GROMACS .gro file of C-alpha atoms in nm:
model
  335
    1UNK     CA    1  -1.688   2.111  -0.580
    2UNK     CA    2  -1.465   2.065  -0.882
    3UNK     CA    3  -1.184   1.813  -0.791
    4UNK     CA    4  -0.885   1.740  -1.013
    5UNK     CA    5  -0.691   1.400  -0.941
    6UNK     CA    6  -0.360   1.267  -1.034
    7UNK     CA    7  -0.452   0.922  -1.165
    8UNK     CA    8  -0.117   0.829  -1.308
    9UNK     CA    9  -0.053   0.531  -1.099
   10UNK     CA   10  -0.365   0.360  -1.250
   11UNK     CA   11  -0.149   0.320  -1.552
   12UNK     CA   12   0.084   0.072  -1.387
   13UNK     CA   13   0.167  -0.242  -1.585
   14UNK     CA   14   0.003  -0.555  -1.455
   15UNK     CA   15   0.319  -0.670  -1.273
   16UNK     CA   16   0.326  -0.338  -1.071
   17UNK     CA   17  -0.042  -0.315  -0.973
   18UNK     CA   18   0.034  -0.311  -0.595
   19UNK     CA   19   0.074  -0.034  -0.350
   20UNK     CA   20  -0.003   0.298  -0.513
   21UNK     CA   21  -0.208   0.129  -0.785
   22UNK     CA   22  -0.426  -0.049  -0.534
   23UNK     CA   23  -0.459   0.274  -0.321
   24UNK     CA   24  -0.568   0.487  -0.625
   25UNK     CA   25  -0.808   0.222  -0.750
   26UNK     CA   26  -0.977   0.174  -0.416
   27UNK     CA   27  -0.998   0.547  -0.345
   28UNK     CA   28  -1.144   0.647  -0.680
   29UNK     CA   29  -1.415   0.360  -0.669
   30UNK     CA   30  -1.494   0.449  -0.316
   31UNK     CA   31  -1.536   0.822  -0.408
   32UNK     CA   32  -1.757   0.713  -0.700
   33UNK     CA   33  -1.970   0.508  -0.456
   34UNK     CA   34  -1.989   0.725  -0.137
   35UNK     CA   35  -1.935   1.089  -0.261
   36UNK     CA   36  -2.249   1.217  -0.430
   37UNK     CA   37  -2.166   1.585  -0.401
   38UNK     CA   38  -1.846   1.655  -0.591
   39UNK     CA   39  -1.731   1.606  -0.953
   40UNK     CA   40  -1.383   1.467  -1.042
   41UNK     CA   41  -1.154   1.524  -1.336
   42UNK     CA   42  -0.896   1.241  -1.349
   43UNK     CA   43  -0.566   1.292  -1.531
   44UNK     CA   44  -0.407   0.977  -1.664
   45UNK     CA   45  -0.189   0.866  -1.964
   46UNK     CA   46  -0.387   0.545  -2.031
   47UNK     CA   47  -0.739   0.397  -2.039
   48UNK     CA   48  -0.698   0.168  -1.730
   49UNK     CA   49  -0.971   0.318  -1.524
   50UNK     CA   50  -1.192   0.138  -1.272
   51UNK     CA   51  -1.568   0.150  -1.316
   52UNK     CA   52  -1.685   0.491  -1.210
   53UNK     CA   53  -1.989   0.713  -1.213
   54UNK     CA   54  -1.975   0.867  -1.564
   55UNK     CA   55  -2.184   1.175  -1.459
   56UNK     CA   56  -1.936   1.286  -1.190
   57UNK     CA   57  -1.606   1.131  -1.298
   58UNK     CA   58  -1.432   1.250  -1.627
   59UNK     CA   59  -1.122   1.119  -1.775
   60UNK     CA   60  -0.846   1.363  -1.911
   61UNK     CA   61  -0.594   1.146  -2.097
   62UNK     CA   62  -0.249   1.316  -2.146
   63UNK     CA   63  -0.007   1.136  -2.391
   64UNK     CA   64   0.266   1.063  -2.440
   65UNK     CA   65   0.343   1.011  -2.061
   66UNK     CA   66   0.684   1.199  -2.053
   67UNK     CA   67   0.662   1.480  -1.795
   68UNK     CA   68   0.305   1.375  -1.682
   69UNK     CA   69   0.373   1.494  -1.339
   70UNK     CA   70   0.447   1.768  -1.238
   71UNK     CA   71   0.465   1.945  -1.571
   72UNK     CA   72   0.190   1.836  -1.830
   73UNK     CA   73  -0.078   1.799  -1.552
   74UNK     CA   74   0.023   2.147  -1.422
   75UNK     CA   75  -0.014   2.289  -1.777
   76UNK     CA   76  -0.353   2.124  -1.811
   77UNK     CA   77  -0.458   2.276  -1.489
   78UNK     CA   78  -0.404   2.635  -1.602
   79UNK     CA   79  -0.733   2.609  -1.800
   80UNK     CA   80  -0.922   2.428  -1.527
   81UNK     CA   81  -1.114   2.592  -1.247
   82UNK     CA   82  -1.052   2.327  -0.976
   83UNK     CA   83  -1.137   2.380  -0.627
   84UNK     CA   84  -0.926   2.090  -0.505
   85UNK     CA   85  -0.637   1.892  -0.648
   86UNK     CA   86  -0.577   1.550  -0.511
   87UNK     CA   87  -0.209   1.459  -0.537
   88UNK     CA   88  -0.243   1.098  -0.493
   89UNK     CA   89   0.120   0.993  -0.576
   90UNK     CA   90   0.315   1.247  -0.372
   91UNK     CA   91   0.402   1.466  -0.682
   92UNK     CA   92   0.253   1.820  -0.689
   93UNK     CA   93   0.178   1.987  -1.025
   94UNK     CA   94   0.373   2.297  -1.119
   95UNK     CA   95   0.038   2.488  -1.126
   96UNK     CA   96  -0.311   2.440  -0.996
   97UNK     CA   97  -0.577   2.688  -0.885
   98UNK     CA   98  -0.715   2.437  -0.639
   99UNK     CA   99  -0.649   2.367  -0.274
  100UNK     CA  100  -0.369   2.101  -0.286
  101UNK     CA  101  -0.440   1.788  -0.078
  102UNK     CA  102  -0.123   1.575  -0.104
  103UNK     CA  103  -0.105   1.209  -0.014
  104UNK     CA  104   0.229   1.079   0.135
  105UNK     CA  105   0.288   0.706   0.117
  106UNK     CA  106   0.563   0.724   0.374
  107UNK     CA  107   0.921   0.841   0.429
  108UNK     CA  108   1.123   0.526   0.377
  109UNK     CA  109   1.332   0.708   0.127
  110UNK     CA  110   1.412   0.975   0.387
  111UNK     CA  111   1.522   0.723   0.653
  112UNK     CA  112   1.690   0.460   0.442
  113UNK     CA  113   1.816   0.687   0.160
  114UNK     CA  114   2.100   0.449   0.075
  115UNK     CA  115   1.837   0.191  -0.049
  116UNK     CA  116   1.683   0.444  -0.279
  117UNK     CA  117   1.990   0.568  -0.455
  118UNK     CA  118   1.851   0.579  -0.808
  119UNK     CA  119   1.536   0.768  -0.719
  120UNK     CA  120   1.658   0.969  -0.402
  121UNK     CA  121   1.693   1.298  -0.579
  122UNK     CA  122   1.336   1.289  -0.734
  123UNK     CA  123   1.181   1.169  -0.400
  124UNK     CA  124   1.352   1.446  -0.199
  125UNK     CA  125   1.245   1.709  -0.444
  126UNK     CA  126   0.873   1.576  -0.428
  127UNK     CA  127   0.892   1.587  -0.060
  128UNK     CA  128   1.026   1.951  -0.067
  129UNK     CA  129   0.754   2.051  -0.319
  130UNK     CA  130   0.488   1.878  -0.094
  131UNK     CA  131   0.595   2.067   0.208
  132UNK     CA  132   0.605   2.396   0.016
  133UNK     CA  133   0.294   2.379  -0.194
  134UNK     CA  134   0.049   2.142  -0.015
  135UNK     CA  135  -0.240   2.287   0.194
  136UNK     CA  136  -0.284   1.954   0.358
  137UNK     CA  137  -0.092   1.627   0.369
  138UNK     CA  138  -0.293   1.289   0.426
  139UNK     CA  139  -0.102   1.003   0.568
  140UNK     CA  140  -0.218   0.649   0.639
  141UNK     CA  141  -0.076   0.602   0.989
  142UNK     CA  142  -0.003   0.802   1.309
  143UNK     CA  143   0.356   0.677   1.264
  144UNK     CA  144   0.405   0.876   0.940
  145UNK     CA  145   0.231   1.194   1.103
  146UNK     CA  146   0.491   1.168   1.393
  147UNK     CA  147   0.775   1.152   1.127
  148UNK     CA  148   0.641   1.458   0.947
  149UNK     CA  149   0.634   1.642   1.288
  150UNK     CA  150   0.992   1.545   1.335
  151UNK     CA  151   1.134   1.645   0.999
  152UNK     CA  152   0.908   1.939   0.922
  153UNK     CA  153   0.781   2.082   1.259
  154UNK     CA  154   0.656   2.403   1.095
  155UNK     CA  155   0.411   2.209   0.866
  156UNK     CA  156   0.108   2.156   1.085
  157UNK     CA  157  -0.165   2.031   0.849
  158UNK     CA  158  -0.096   1.649   0.848
  159UNK     CA  159  -0.401   1.436   0.881
  160UNK     CA  160  -0.419   1.060   0.949
  161UNK     CA  161  -0.680   0.845   0.758
  162UNK     CA  162  -0.608   0.472   0.768
  163UNK     CA  163  -0.679   0.292   0.426
  164UNK     CA  164  -0.997   0.099   0.402
  165UNK     CA  165  -1.057  -0.271   0.327
  166UNK     CA  166  -1.111  -0.334  -0.047
  167UNK     CA  167  -1.466  -0.421  -0.143
  168UNK     CA  168  -1.368  -0.747  -0.291
  169UNK     CA  169  -1.253  -0.863   0.054
  170UNK     CA  170  -1.554  -0.762   0.253
  171UNK     CA  171  -1.762  -1.078   0.194
  172UNK     CA  172  -1.513  -1.362   0.130
  173UNK     CA  173  -1.494  -1.692   0.290
  174UNK     CA  174  -1.244  -1.711   0.578
  175UNK     CA  175  -1.299  -2.068   0.667
  176UNK     CA  176  -1.112  -2.255   0.389
  177UNK     CA  177  -0.854  -2.526   0.474
  178UNK     CA  178  -0.526  -2.380   0.518
  179UNK     CA  179  -0.232  -2.520   0.307
  180UNK     CA  180   0.118  -2.579   0.420
  181UNK     CA  181   0.275  -2.269   0.274
  182UNK     CA  182   0.363  -1.919   0.391
  183UNK     CA  183   0.345  -1.607   0.181
  184UNK     CA  184   0.511  -1.281   0.124
  185UNK     CA  185   0.340  -1.018  -0.101
  186UNK     CA  186   0.490  -0.694  -0.195
  187UNK     CA  187   0.739  -0.520  -0.425
  188UNK     CA  188   1.091  -0.643  -0.494
  189UNK     CA  189   1.295  -0.371  -0.313
  190UNK     CA  190   1.591  -0.404  -0.068
  191UNK     CA  191   1.383  -0.237   0.204
  192UNK     CA  192   1.148  -0.541   0.212
  193UNK     CA  193   1.448  -0.765   0.318
  194UNK     CA  194   1.327  -1.057   0.096
  195UNK     CA  195   1.658  -1.240   0.169
  196UNK     CA  196   1.586  -1.232   0.534
  197UNK     CA  197   1.247  -1.393   0.467
  198UNK     CA  198   1.403  -1.672   0.270
  199UNK     CA  199   1.679  -1.751   0.532
  200UNK     CA  200   1.449  -1.736   0.829
  201UNK     CA  201   1.189  -1.971   0.652
  202UNK     CA  202   1.451  -2.224   0.570
  203UNK     CA  203   1.578  -2.209   0.925
  204UNK     CA  204   1.233  -2.235   1.070
  205UNK     CA  205   1.144  -2.513   0.834
  206UNK     CA  206   1.452  -2.715   0.950
  207UNK     CA  207   1.401  -2.653   1.331
  208UNK     CA  208   1.040  -2.755   1.313
  209UNK     CA  209   1.099  -3.056   1.076
  210UNK     CA  210   0.828  -2.918   0.843
  211UNK     CA  211   0.998  -3.057   0.533
  212UNK     CA  212   0.682  -3.041   0.327
  213UNK     CA  213   0.610  -2.669   0.382
  214UNK     CA  214   0.666  -2.408   0.108
  215UNK     CA  215   0.731  -2.037   0.076
  216UNK     CA  216   0.550  -1.837  -0.196
  217UNK     CA  217   0.700  -1.491  -0.283
  218UNK     CA  218   0.453  -1.287  -0.475
  219UNK     CA  219   0.566  -0.961  -0.664
  220UNK     CA  220   0.930  -1.030  -0.681
  221UNK     CA  221   1.199  -1.145  -0.923
  222UNK     CA  222   1.242  -1.501  -1.022
  223UNK     CA  223   1.603  -1.471  -0.891
  224UNK     CA  224   1.452  -1.570  -0.547
  225UNK     CA  225   1.300  -1.903  -0.669
  226UNK     CA  226   1.455  -2.226  -0.574
  227UNK     CA  227   1.201  -2.514  -0.614
  228UNK     CA  228   1.449  -2.762  -0.461
  229UNK     CA  229   1.422  -2.566  -0.134
  230UNK     CA  230   1.043  -2.520  -0.183
  231UNK     CA  231   1.082  -2.146  -0.256
  232UNK     CA  232   0.844  -2.042  -0.535
  233UNK     CA  233   0.786  -1.707  -0.701
  234UNK     CA  234   0.491  -1.546  -0.871
  235UNK     CA  235   0.597  -1.203  -1.016
  236UNK     CA  236   0.242  -1.120  -1.067
  237UNK     CA  237  -0.108  -1.263  -0.989
  238UNK     CA  238  -0.452  -1.148  -1.085
  239UNK     CA  239  -0.654  -1.018  -0.808
  240UNK     CA  240  -0.882  -1.309  -0.777
  241UNK     CA  241  -0.571  -1.533  -0.763
  242UNK     CA  242  -0.399  -1.344  -0.496
  243UNK     CA  243  -0.728  -1.351  -0.288
  244UNK     CA  244  -0.758  -1.732  -0.313
  245UNK     CA  245  -0.403  -1.770  -0.193
  246UNK     CA  246  -0.459  -1.536   0.097
  247UNK     CA  247  -0.747  -1.775   0.195
  248UNK     CA  248  -0.536  -2.087   0.162
  249UNK     CA  249  -0.218  -1.977   0.316
  250UNK     CA  250  -0.110  -2.070   0.667
  251UNK     CA  251   0.027  -1.723   0.718
  252UNK     CA  252   0.175  -1.402   0.570
  253UNK     CA  253   0.520  -1.292   0.676
  254UNK     CA  254   0.663  -0.952   0.646
  255UNK     CA  255   1.011  -0.826   0.743
  256UNK     CA  256   1.031  -0.472   0.595
  257UNK     CA  257   1.253  -0.209   0.751
  258UNK     CA  258   0.989   0.053   0.701
  259UNK     CA  259   0.612   0.060   0.628
  260UNK     CA  260   0.363   0.347   0.607
  261UNK     CA  261   0.068   0.104   0.592
  262UNK     CA  262   0.141  -0.237   0.433
  263UNK     CA  263  -0.179  -0.315   0.238
  264UNK     CA  264  -0.091  -0.707   0.218
  265UNK     CA  265  -0.111  -0.730   0.597
  266UNK     CA  266  -0.460  -0.579   0.592
  267UNK     CA  267  -0.556  -0.801   0.291
  268UNK     CA  268  -0.434  -1.119   0.462
  269UNK     CA  269  -0.609  -1.050   0.784
  270UNK     CA  270  -0.924  -0.985   0.603
  271UNK     CA  271  -0.898  -1.328   0.436
  272UNK     CA  272  -0.842  -1.510   0.768
  273UNK     CA  273  -0.470  -1.567   0.738
  274UNK     CA  274  -0.246  -1.495   1.043
  275UNK     CA  275   0.037  -1.246   1.002
  276UNK     CA  276   0.388  -1.252   1.148
  277UNK     CA  277   0.601  -0.952   1.106
  278UNK     CA  278   0.890  -0.747   1.230
  279UNK     CA  279   0.776  -0.446   1.434
  280UNK     CA  280   0.926  -0.220   1.157
  281UNK     CA  281   0.703  -0.382   0.905
  282UNK     CA  282   0.374  -0.323   1.080
  283UNK     CA  283   0.217   0.016   1.162
  284UNK     CA  284   0.081   0.081   1.508
  285UNK     CA  285  -0.290   0.064   1.384
  286UNK     CA  286  -0.242  -0.303   1.277
  287UNK     CA  287  -0.017  -0.428   1.540
  288UNK     CA  288  -0.292  -0.553   1.775
  289UNK     CA  289  -0.403  -0.793   1.490
  290UNK     CA  290  -0.049  -0.915   1.408
  291UNK     CA  291   0.222  -1.140   1.575
  292UNK     CA  292   0.489  -0.880   1.603
  293UNK     CA  293   0.850  -0.964   1.646
  294UNK     CA  294   1.109  -0.719   1.790
  295UNK     CA  295   1.412  -0.873   1.608
  296UNK     CA  296   1.515  -1.132   1.354
  297UNK     CA  297   1.555  -1.411   1.630
  298UNK     CA  298   1.207  -1.345   1.760
  299UNK     CA  299   1.076  -1.336   1.405
  300UNK     CA  300   1.212  -1.683   1.341
  301UNK     CA  301   1.073  -1.823   1.670
  302UNK     CA  302   0.728  -1.695   1.589
  303UNK     CA  303   0.731  -1.826   1.251
  304UNK     CA  304   0.823  -2.169   1.414
  305UNK     CA  305   0.515  -2.130   1.629
  306UNK     CA  306   0.307  -2.048   1.311
  307UNK     CA  307   0.432  -2.358   1.132
  308UNK     CA  308   0.354  -2.573   1.424
  309UNK     CA  309   0.007  -2.426   1.488
  310UNK     CA  310   0.110  -2.296   1.823
  311UNK     CA  311   0.046  -1.916   1.799
  312UNK     CA  312  -0.191  -1.756   2.037
  313UNK     CA  313  -0.511  -1.614   1.877
  314UNK     CA  314  -0.530  -1.254   1.783
  315UNK     CA  315  -0.835  -1.022   1.757
  316UNK     CA  316  -1.020  -1.020   1.429
  317UNK     CA  317  -0.971  -0.716   1.207
  318UNK     CA  318  -1.211  -0.432   1.291
  319UNK     CA  319  -1.375  -0.353   0.958
  320UNK     CA  320  -1.529  -0.028   1.081
  321UNK     CA  321  -1.175   0.114   1.166
  322UNK     CA  322  -1.062   0.038   0.810
  323UNK     CA  323  -1.351   0.151   0.594
  324UNK     CA  324  -1.329   0.322   0.262
  325UNK     CA  325  -1.672   0.476   0.337
  326UNK     CA  326  -1.528   0.641   0.645
  327UNK     CA  327  -1.210   0.729   0.448
  328UNK     CA  328  -1.419   0.915   0.191
  329UNK     CA  329  -1.619   1.092   0.465
  330UNK     CA  330  -1.306   1.219   0.635
  331UNK     CA  331  -1.141   1.309   0.310
  332UNK     CA  332  -1.431   1.512   0.166
  333UNK     CA  333  -1.488   1.687   0.500
  334UNK     CA  334  -1.143   1.850   0.443
  335UNK     CA  335  -1.224   1.979   0.099
   0.00000   0.00000   0.00000
């Protein structure tokens, strides 16, 4: 089959190469590795592509990027005879001849619209177009499928496929000495409750007398940095640097009000780091591997246990359940 792909998120600047970028990168490299039957036409507005099979993967660069999706890709699709269109970034082109497989990365904007005031109109329009035009919607958690069933009960074609573990995490050393610091990894957005992480870390540090412990916030603004309080910020890290920190940290902490997957949780677990998170920040598929807190008070108490090395052990991540090879098999079976 001939498959067209929205690869726009691959053009993210270095300091924004998380989330959608990581998903698109891992999916395309996995399709290149595990799908030997279909050919792919990838629309982008840059040259930032992963290494792909050149025989089956072709780049269609559209510049300038203004109106890339849904307009300019839709216009380009008029002359293409695509069997499938993979809408990786929730936006649907104005036209395509192919079956539309849309990927929803969650409905945080729907349930917490006040936190998305600048983008809420665009996000709502994307959701409406997805429900109207998509033949199939792929989500990463049963939680998101349940939400779609609640808000759009007439749309029946929602399929759950959990993300896979990135290839660069499958063979790493998990037995490194853990250093005295905790990590947050993710975007700088109010829904992530970064202020709460800072407050609870400082309180837990005081209650446990762990004055030499540090908090490292990755992916956020320098406004959160306070070296006098041992709070450090890295707005962006290269992939190899991030993996080394996952290996060294004593734990990842997450307090988001909403998550549809939370890739840093999976990445940290793969690197042997324990994870403590609010229940709202951990999807059901990952909760058995994570120390889950029901509220902020319990969140703080579990971080105290983490800092004193008193947490009960959790099962190791099941790599077969979170496999990109399985993801590709399930996805291509839906073409």
